[in-house]
Amino acid sequence: MFLEKLKEKDEIIYNLIKKELEREEFSLILIPSENYVDETILITQGSILTNKYAEGYPNRRYYSGCRYLDEIEEIAITRAKELFGAEHANVQPHSGTNANLAVYYAVLKPGDKIMGLDIAHGGHLTHGTAASFSGRLYEAVTYGVSRENELFDYDEIERIALKEKPKLIVTGASSYSRIIDFKRFREIADKIGAYLMVDMAHIAGLVAAGCHPNPVEYAHFVTTTTHKTLKGPRGGIVLCKKEFAKAIDSAVFPGIQGGPLMHVIAAKAVALKNAMTPEFKAYQEQIIKNTKTLCSEIERHDYRIVSGGTDTHLFLIDLSDKNITGKDAQEALEESGIMVNKNLIPYDKRSPAITSGIRLGTPAVTARGMKEEEMKFVAQLIHHVLSNMGDIDLRRDIKEKVYALCKKFPLYSNIFGL
């Protein structure tokens, strides 16, 4: 109904939304940072809450008329604290990047030293990359994975920390597929009197369901997005100990943001409630099963998997020995209806724009109801594309197979009448 109203007002945007709707419905989305929200999130985020300014915090607003928004934000805060066992939660960050920036703003000064995971080894732009504010405002040093097994070498990470003595250590990853030992990271931080921040954006859903260790137990600060495995709206959250509550709240507002996006905060609250259900736990468990199956099947087709496997929702394929770049693989797969992303691999010799690897994950396809048997079929499709890079006709054939598979696992068809 609402889309039809949009068509009357702005047919150009309407048509583009319809095309994107069809792309999402009839593509295999294997980008691990993407997911599908359910209709309750769509409804909440598209609600009248978008109308209201609510600068400040519950019961401390700068505008009148916020009584109901106060209740909504307090519910979101309570749910975030309960779900992750946190002493304090700020649900206002517009994104994961803003959540990370808020922590830096709260406890660091420009020029202070931070230590984060190298982006080529699985880190994020905001963990100290030169192109990001985190690498421009702060003195950034990095740690990586071992050349031998592509896993964290905690003794080496400790050696770097003892040498560099950063004020803040950042862990968490965007393409590291293994369980992270948060306890060991805290021990390293304590040895040099550093703060520990864990960016759990990718694994928040796994953590919420008890499928991955909870960093809240060990870190001074934990940041996350609310989409990805958490299956909520695009946004961020900061979790911390009570002693840092005032500093974090002041950093978010008025430090780095103005008015919070209350329609998004309400959608975060809905997503956090969803994450407390048995169905959500089963969903996260299935994500891991699907990812392990997809990973092992692709490995069976003679592709090298970075670190030899996965413990989470994602993994990396090293295409170096296939004479295929990550960029070319991404484009060929997209033309076949399969969405992955090019990705740097540890010690990559190619640039971030080209890369030697691709990153795959299963949160979105699992949300559609696909299981291990479908993952085996998807692995075959990927192999057919990558082993016949010059065959355009094959890509059209694969795209038809993808369409047929997606029709069996409808997503928004019942809502939007596709």
Short mmCIF file of C-alpha atoms in Angstrom, two decimals:
data_model
loop_
_atom_site.label_atom_id
_atom_site.label_comp_id
_atom_site.label_asym_id
_atom_site.label_seq_id
_atom_site.Cartn_x
_atom_site.Cartn_y
_atom_site.Cartn_z
CA MET A 1 0.00 0.00 0.00
CA PHE A 2 2.70 2.46 0.96
CA LEU A 3 4.78 1.61 -2.10
CA GLU A 4 1.79 2.31 -4.31
CA LYS A 5 1.38 5.71 -2.65
CA LEU A 6 5.05 6.39 -3.37
CA LYS A 7 4.48 5.51 -7.01
CA GLU A 8 1.97 8.35 -7.27
CA LYS A 9 4.44 10.84 -5.77
CA ASP A 10 7.80 9.73 -7.17
CA GLU A 11 7.70 6.98 -9.76
CA ILE A 12 11.47 7.09 -10.33
CA ILE A 13 12.30 6.18 -6.72
CA TYR A 14 9.39 3.74 -6.62
CA ASN A 15 10.75 1.85 -9.61
CA LEU A 16 14.25 1.67 -8.12
CA ILE A 17 12.91 0.34 -4.82
CA LYS A 18 10.93 -2.30 -6.73
CA LYS A 19 14.06 -3.33 -8.61
CA GLU A 20 16.03 -3.59 -5.38
CA LEU A 21 13.19 -5.57 -3.82
CA GLU A 22 13.35 -8.04 -6.69
CA ARG A 23 17.16 -8.23 -6.46
CA GLU A 24 16.99 -9.09 -2.76
CA GLU A 25 14.14 -11.56 -3.27
CA PHE A 26 15.75 -13.46 -6.15
CA SER A 27 19.46 -13.32 -5.30
CA LEU A 28 21.56 -15.48 -3.02
CA ILE A 29 22.99 -12.93 -0.62
CA LEU A 30 26.17 -14.39 0.86
CA ILE A 31 27.69 -11.09 2.03
CA PRO A 32 28.15 -11.82 5.76
CA SER A 33 27.48 -8.24 6.87
CA GLU A 34 24.02 -8.25 5.25
CA ASN A 35 20.77 -9.75 6.40
CA TYR A 36 17.01 -9.54 5.95
CA VAL A 37 14.82 -7.86 8.56
CA ASP A 38 11.29 -9.04 9.11
CA GLU A 39 8.16 -6.97 8.53
CA THR A 40 8.03 -5.78 12.16
CA ILE A 41 11.38 -4.01 11.69
CA LEU A 42 10.25 -2.56 8.35
CA ILE A 43 7.03 -1.27 9.91
CA THR A 44 8.73 0.18 12.98
CA GLN A 45 11.52 1.89 11.10
CA GLY A 46 9.04 3.34 8.61
CA SER A 47 6.74 4.64 11.34
CA ILE A 48 5.75 8.16 12.47
CA LEU A 49 8.63 8.08 14.97
CA THR A 50 10.75 9.50 12.17
CA ASN A 51 8.94 12.83 12.74
CA LYS A 52 10.24 13.58 16.22
CA TYR A 53 13.39 15.30 17.43
CA ALA A 54 14.60 13.94 20.78
CA GLU A 55 18.02 15.43 21.47
CA GLY A 56 19.34 14.31 24.82
CA TYR A 57 18.39 11.24 26.83
CA PRO A 58 15.24 9.91 28.48
CA ASN A 59 13.90 12.46 30.97
CA ARG A 60 16.70 14.83 29.91
CA ARG A 61 15.54 16.00 26.47
CA TYR A 62 15.99 19.40 24.84
CA TYR A 63 12.56 19.24 23.18
CA SER A 64 9.08 18.85 24.62
CA GLY A 65 6.76 16.02 23.63
CA CYS A 66 9.20 13.16 24.20
CA ARG A 67 7.38 11.17 26.89
CA TYR A 68 6.64 8.17 24.65
CA LEU A 69 10.02 8.31 22.98
CA ASP A 70 11.60 8.20 26.44
CA GLU A 71 9.76 4.97 27.14
CA ILE A 72 10.85 3.47 23.81
CA GLU A 73 14.52 4.33 24.36
CA GLU A 74 14.44 3.06 27.94
CA ILE A 75 13.00 -0.25 26.69
CA ALA A 76 15.76 -0.51 24.07
CA ILE A 77 18.41 0.21 26.72
CA THR A 78 16.96 -2.35 29.15
CA ARG A 79 16.78 -5.02 26.46
CA ALA A 80 20.35 -4.39 25.29
CA LYS A 81 21.66 -4.67 28.85
CA GLU A 82 19.65 -7.82 29.52
CA LEU A 83 20.52 -9.54 26.25
CA PHE A 84 24.28 -9.05 26.59
CA GLY A 85 24.65 -8.81 30.37
CA ALA A 86 25.92 -5.24 30.25
CA GLU A 87 25.92 -2.67 33.04
CA HIS A 88 25.21 0.24 30.70
CA ALA A 89 24.00 0.61 27.12
CA ASN A 90 23.76 3.55 24.77
CA VAL A 91 21.43 2.78 21.87
CA GLN A 92 21.74 6.10 20.03
CA PRO A 93 24.75 5.59 17.69
CA HIS A 94 23.66 5.84 14.07
CA SER A 95 26.14 3.13 13.01
CA GLY A 96 28.88 0.83 14.17
CA THR A 97 31.43 3.40 13.07
CA ASN A 98 29.76 6.01 15.28
CA ALA A 99 29.72 3.56 18.17
CA ASN A 100 33.47 3.07 17.80
CA LEU A 101 34.05 6.79 17.44
CA ALA A 102 32.09 7.37 20.65
CA VAL A 103 34.40 5.10 22.63
CA TYR A 104 37.49 6.81 21.22
CA TYR A 105 35.98 10.22 21.95
CA ALA A 106 35.15 9.18 25.52
CA VAL A 107 38.57 7.95 26.65
CA LEU A 108 41.19 9.19 24.16
CA LYS A 109 42.66 12.47 23.04
CA PRO A 110 43.85 13.14 19.48
CA GLY A 111 47.32 11.66 19.10
CA ASP A 112 46.82 8.91 21.68
CA LYS A 113 47.96 5.46 20.58
CA ILE A 114 45.51 2.71 19.67
CA MET A 115 46.25 -0.86 18.64
CA GLY A 116 43.87 -2.70 16.32
CA LEU A 117 43.68 -5.61 13.92
CA ASP A 118 45.18 -4.93 10.48
CA ILE A 119 42.39 -4.52 7.93
CA ALA A 120 44.01 -7.10 5.61
CA HIS A 121 43.93 -9.60 8.47
CA GLY A 122 40.25 -9.10 9.27
CA GLY A 123 40.07 -5.73 11.02
CA HIS A 124 37.74 -2.84 10.24
CA LEU A 125 38.43 0.63 8.85
CA THR A 126 37.73 2.12 12.28
CA HIS A 127 40.35 -0.02 14.02
CA GLY A 128 43.18 2.28 12.94
CA THR A 129 43.25 2.29 9.14
CA ALA A 130 44.98 5.34 7.69
CA ALA A 131 42.00 6.25 5.48
CA SER A 132 39.67 6.37 8.51
CA PHE A 133 39.33 8.95 11.28
CA SER A 134 40.76 6.26 13.56
CA GLY A 135 44.07 6.33 11.70
CA ARG A 136 44.14 10.09 11.21
CA LEU A 137 43.18 11.31 14.69
CA TYR A 138 45.10 8.69 16.63
CA GLU A 139 48.50 7.05 16.42
CA ALA A 140 47.60 3.58 15.22
CA VAL A 141 49.64 0.41 15.44
CA THR A 142 48.41 -2.97 14.24
CA TYR A 143 48.59 -6.64 14.98
CA GLY A 144 47.76 -9.47 12.58
CA VAL A 145 47.45 -13.21 12.23
CA SER A 146 50.23 -15.74 12.04
CA ARG A 147 51.68 -16.52 8.61
CA GLU A 148 51.73 -20.19 9.53
CA ASN A 149 48.06 -20.79 10.35
CA GLU A 150 46.33 -17.40 9.86
CA LEU A 151 45.14 -17.46 13.48
CA PHE A 152 45.75 -14.95 16.25
CA ASP A 153 49.13 -15.47 17.88
CA TYR A 154 48.33 -14.11 21.32
CA ASP A 155 51.96 -14.18 22.44
CA GLU A 156 52.89 -12.00 19.46
CA ILE A 157 49.96 -9.66 20.13
CA GLU A 158 51.16 -9.34 23.72
CA ARG A 159 54.69 -8.62 22.54
CA ILE A 160 53.46 -5.78 20.31
CA ALA A 161 51.32 -4.38 23.12
CA LEU A 162 54.19 -4.42 25.61
CA LYS A 163 56.42 -2.68 23.10
CA GLU A 164 53.94 -0.06 21.84
CA LYS A 165 51.93 0.50 25.05
CA PRO A 166 48.72 1.74 23.40
CA LYS A 167 46.10 3.45 25.52
CA LEU A 168 43.35 1.39 23.86
CA ILE A 169 43.43 -2.11 22.35
CA VAL A 170 40.73 -2.96 19.82
CA THR A 171 39.70 -6.46 18.87
CA GLY A 172 36.81 -7.94 16.95
CA ALA A 173 36.82 -8.42 13.20
CA SER A 174 35.02 -8.12 9.89
CA SER A 175 36.65 -11.14 8.23
CA TYR A 176 38.31 -13.26 10.93
CA SER A 177 36.40 -16.55 11.03
CA ARG A 178 37.59 -17.98 14.33
CA ILE A 179 36.56 -17.71 17.99
CA ILE A 180 38.37 -14.80 19.68
CA ASP A 181 39.85 -15.25 23.15
CA PHE A 182 38.54 -12.08 24.81
CA LYS A 183 39.88 -13.11 28.21
CA ARG A 184 43.41 -13.23 26.83
CA PHE A 185 42.99 -9.82 25.22
CA ARG A 186 41.89 -8.38 28.58
CA GLU A 187 44.92 -9.90 30.28
CA ILE A 188 47.16 -8.25 27.67
CA ALA A 189 45.41 -4.90 28.14
CA ASP A 190 45.73 -5.13 31.92
CA LYS A 191 49.48 -5.73 31.66
CA ILE A 192 49.97 -2.28 30.12
CA GLY A 193 47.06 -0.47 31.77
CA ALA A 194 45.16 -0.12 28.48
CA TYR A 195 41.45 -0.05 27.83
CA LEU A 196 40.02 -2.98 25.88
CA MET A 197 37.33 -2.36 23.28
CA VAL A 198 35.66 -5.24 21.47
CA ASP A 199 33.86 -4.51 18.21
CA MET A 200 31.42 -7.42 18.00
CA ALA A 201 29.42 -6.00 15.08
CA HIS A 202 29.70 -9.19 13.05
CA ILE A 203 29.12 -11.72 15.80
CA ALA A 204 26.54 -9.94 17.99
CA GLY A 205 23.77 -12.36 17.03
CA LEU A 206 26.01 -15.34 17.75
CA VAL A 207 26.93 -13.83 21.12
CA ALA A 208 23.29 -13.10 21.97
CA ALA A 209 22.38 -16.74 21.29
CA GLY A 210 25.30 -18.16 23.27
CA CYS A 211 27.04 -19.43 20.13
CA HIS A 212 30.17 -17.34 20.70
CA PRO A 213 31.89 -16.16 23.93
CA ASN A 214 30.48 -12.88 25.25
CA PRO A 215 33.05 -10.05 25.24
CA VAL A 216 30.99 -7.99 27.71
CA GLU A 217 32.41 -10.13 30.49
CA TYR A 218 35.95 -8.97 29.74
CA ALA A 219 36.01 -5.68 27.84
CA HIS A 220 35.75 -2.15 29.17
CA PHE A 221 33.72 -1.29 26.07
CA VAL A 222 31.81 -3.39 23.56
CA THR A 223 30.42 -1.91 20.37
CA THR A 224 28.13 -3.47 17.83
CA THR A 225 25.94 -2.83 14.88
CA THR A 226 22.33 -3.93 15.14
CA HIS A 227 22.07 -5.44 11.65
CA LYS A 228 24.33 -8.28 10.42
CA THR A 229 23.75 -11.41 12.55
CA LEU A 230 21.60 -9.46 15.03
CA LYS A 231 19.02 -9.10 12.24
CA GLY A 232 17.83 -5.63 13.15
CA PRO A 233 17.91 -2.17 11.57
CA ARG A 234 21.11 -0.51 10.47
CA GLY A 235 22.50 1.19 13.57
CA GLY A 236 24.91 0.89 16.48
CA ILE A 237 25.07 0.31 20.23
CA VAL A 238 27.77 0.88 22.87
CA LEU A 239 27.90 -1.37 25.94
CA CYS A 240 30.17 -0.56 28.88
CA LYS A 241 30.77 -0.77 32.60
CA LYS A 242 28.82 1.66 34.82
CA GLU A 243 31.93 3.68 35.55
CA PHE A 244 32.11 4.75 31.91
CA ALA A 245 28.38 5.42 31.45
CA LYS A 246 28.55 9.20 31.75
CA ALA A 247 31.62 9.46 29.52
CA ILE A 248 30.01 7.31 26.79
CA ASP A 249 26.66 9.13 26.92
CA SER A 250 28.41 12.51 26.71
CA ALA A 251 30.54 11.26 23.83
CA VAL A 252 27.52 10.13 21.81
CA PHE A 253 25.51 13.28 22.59
CA PRO A 254 26.52 16.05 22.34
CA GLY A 255 30.00 14.77 21.45
CA ILE A 256 29.55 13.23 18.01
CA GLN A 257 25.80 13.24 17.27
CA GLY A 258 22.76 15.46 17.50
CA GLY A 259 19.22 14.15 17.44
CA PRO A 260 18.88 10.37 17.75
CA LEU A 261 16.96 8.45 15.09
CA MET A 262 14.01 7.38 17.21
CA HIS A 263 12.39 5.30 14.48
CA VAL A 264 15.63 3.30 14.30
CA ILE A 265 15.95 3.05 18.09
CA ALA A 266 12.43 1.63 18.25
CA ALA A 267 13.37 -0.90 15.56
CA LYS A 268 16.48 -1.77 17.58
CA ALA A 269 14.22 -2.47 20.57
CA VAL A 270 12.10 -4.84 18.46
CA ALA A 271 15.20 -6.62 17.16
CA LEU A 272 16.60 -6.99 20.69
CA LYS A 273 13.34 -8.59 21.84
CA ASN A 274 13.43 -10.94 18.85
CA ALA A 275 16.97 -11.93 19.84
CA MET A 276 15.74 -13.20 23.21
CA THR A 277 13.56 -15.92 21.69
CA PRO A 278 14.24 -19.65 21.23
CA GLU A 279 13.64 -19.17 17.51
CA PHE A 280 16.50 -16.69 17.32
CA LYS A 281 18.85 -19.09 19.09
CA ALA A 282 17.90 -21.84 16.62
CA TYR A 283 18.51 -19.39 13.78
CA GLN A 284 22.03 -18.59 15.00
CA GLU A 285 22.82 -22.27 15.46
CA GLN A 286 21.69 -22.90 11.90
CA ILE A 287 23.87 -20.05 10.62
CA ILE A 288 26.92 -21.83 12.02
CA LYS A 289 25.84 -25.18 10.59
CA ASN A 290 25.22 -23.62 7.19
CA THR A 291 28.51 -21.73 7.19
CA LYS A 292 30.51 -24.81 8.12
CA THR A 293 28.74 -26.82 5.42
CA LEU A 294 29.22 -24.18 2.72
CA CYS A 295 32.86 -23.78 3.75
CA SER A 296 33.67 -27.50 3.73
CA GLU A 297 31.87 -28.04 0.41
CA ILE A 298 33.77 -25.22 -1.27
CA GLU A 299 37.01 -26.57 0.17
CA ARG A 300 36.07 -29.97 -1.28
CA HIS A 301 36.05 -28.30 -4.71
CA ASP A 302 39.75 -27.48 -4.17
CA TYR A 303 39.57 -23.88 -2.93
CA ARG A 304 41.83 -22.77 -0.10
CA ILE A 305 39.98 -21.45 2.93
CA VAL A 306 41.81 -18.83 4.99
CA SER A 307 42.72 -20.27 8.43
CA GLY A 308 41.48 -23.66 7.24
CA GLY A 309 37.85 -23.23 8.25
CA THR A 310 35.34 -21.27 10.29
CA ASP A 311 33.77 -21.10 13.75
CA THR A 312 31.35 -18.30 12.92
CA HIS A 313 29.02 -16.98 10.23
CA LEU A 314 31.69 -16.25 7.62
CA PHE A 315 34.86 -17.40 5.91
CA LEU A 316 37.34 -16.25 3.27
CA ILE A 317 38.30 -18.00 0.06
CA ASP A 318 41.86 -17.45 -1.17
CA LEU A 319 41.80 -17.33 -4.99
CA SER A 320 45.53 -16.70 -5.43
CA ASP A 321 46.20 -20.12 -6.93
CA LYS A 322 43.21 -19.89 -9.29
CA ASN A 323 44.51 -16.88 -11.19
CA ILE A 324 41.28 -15.05 -10.32
CA THR A 325 41.09 -11.75 -8.46
CA GLY A 326 38.51 -11.12 -5.79
CA LYS A 327 37.09 -8.31 -7.90
CA ASP A 328 36.60 -10.53 -10.95
CA ALA A 329 35.09 -13.31 -8.84
CA GLN A 330 32.65 -10.89 -7.20
CA GLU A 331 31.51 -9.54 -10.56
CA ALA A 332 31.13 -12.98 -12.16
CA LEU A 333 29.12 -14.27 -9.21
CA GLU A 334 26.92 -11.17 -9.12
CA GLU A 335 26.08 -11.68 -12.80
CA SER A 336 25.05 -15.20 -11.77
CA GLY A 337 22.75 -13.94 -9.02
CA ILE A 338 25.14 -14.74 -6.16
CA MET A 339 26.26 -11.82 -3.99
CA VAL A 340 29.65 -12.03 -2.27
CA ASN A 341 32.26 -9.36 -1.67
CA LYS A 342 35.89 -9.10 -2.72
CA ASN A 343 38.10 -9.11 0.35
CA LEU A 344 41.74 -8.79 1.29
CA ILE A 345 43.31 -11.93 2.68
CA PRO A 346 46.17 -11.92 5.21
CA TYR A 347 49.44 -10.80 3.59
CA ASP A 348 47.57 -10.00 0.39
CA LYS A 349 49.76 -8.81 -2.48
CA ARG A 350 46.87 -7.14 -4.27
CA SER A 351 45.23 -3.79 -3.49
CA PRO A 352 41.96 -3.41 -1.53
CA ALA A 353 40.22 -2.51 -4.81
CA ILE A 354 41.26 -5.82 -6.42
CA THR A 355 42.07 -8.32 -3.63
CA SER A 356 42.99 -11.99 -3.75
CA GLY A 357 39.98 -13.26 -1.88
CA ILE A 358 36.23 -13.24 -1.48
CA ARG A 359 34.21 -13.25 1.73
CA LEU A 360 31.13 -15.42 2.21
CA GLY A 361 28.61 -15.78 5.01
CA THR A 362 25.19 -17.30 5.58
CA PRO A 363 23.05 -15.02 7.82
CA ALA A 364 20.81 -13.91 4.94
CA VAL A 365 20.28 -17.27 3.26
CA THR A 366 19.68 -18.87 6.66
CA ALA A 367 17.04 -16.22 7.38
CA ARG A 368 15.22 -17.50 4.28
CA GLY A 369 15.08 -21.00 5.78
CA MET A 370 17.86 -22.63 3.79
CA LYS A 371 19.80 -25.43 5.45
CA GLU A 372 22.75 -27.75 4.82
CA GLU A 373 21.42 -29.36 1.64
CA GLU A 374 20.91 -25.97 0.03
CA MET A 375 24.44 -24.95 1.05
CA LYS A 376 25.85 -27.94 -0.79
CA PHE A 377 23.95 -26.89 -3.91
CA VAL A 378 25.10 -23.27 -3.53
CA ALA A 379 28.72 -24.42 -3.24
CA GLN A 380 28.34 -26.25 -6.56
CA LEU A 381 26.94 -23.13 -8.22
CA ILE A 382 29.85 -21.03 -6.95
CA HIS A 383 32.35 -23.60 -8.16
CA HIS A 384 30.76 -23.74 -11.62
CA VAL A 385 31.04 -19.96 -11.98
CA LEU A 386 34.60 -19.66 -10.68
CA SER A 387 35.88 -22.59 -12.73
CA ASN A 388 34.34 -21.20 -15.94
CA MET A 389 35.09 -17.51 -15.64
CA GLY A 390 34.78 -16.82 -19.37
CA ASP A 391 31.45 -18.58 -19.89
CA ILE A 392 28.74 -15.91 -20.05
CA ASP A 393 26.05 -18.41 -21.04
CA LEU A 394 26.81 -20.45 -17.93
CA ARG A 395 26.24 -17.38 -15.77
CA ARG A 396 22.78 -16.95 -17.26
CA ASP A 397 22.06 -20.62 -16.56
CA ILE A 398 23.28 -20.32 -12.97
CA LYS A 399 21.13 -17.20 -12.48
CA GLU A 400 18.07 -19.19 -13.50
CA LYS A 401 18.97 -21.88 -10.97
CA VAL A 402 19.42 -19.21 -8.29
CA TYR A 403 16.00 -17.76 -9.16
CA ALA A 404 14.37 -21.18 -8.86
CA LEU A 405 16.03 -21.80 -5.49
CA CYS A 406 14.98 -18.41 -4.13
CA LYS A 407 11.38 -19.04 -5.23
CA LYS A 408 11.36 -22.07 -2.92
CA PHE A 409 12.34 -19.88 0.02
CA PRO A 410 10.27 -16.69 -0.37
CA LEU A 411 11.28 -13.65 1.58
CA TYR A 412 9.07 -10.62 0.97
CA SER A 413 6.83 -12.09 -1.74
CA ASN A 414 3.81 -12.36 0.54
CA ILE A 415 4.24 -8.79 1.76
CA PHE A 416 4.89 -7.05 -1.55
CA GLY A 417 3.19 -9.43 -3.94
CA LEU A 418 6.21 -10.42 -6.03
#
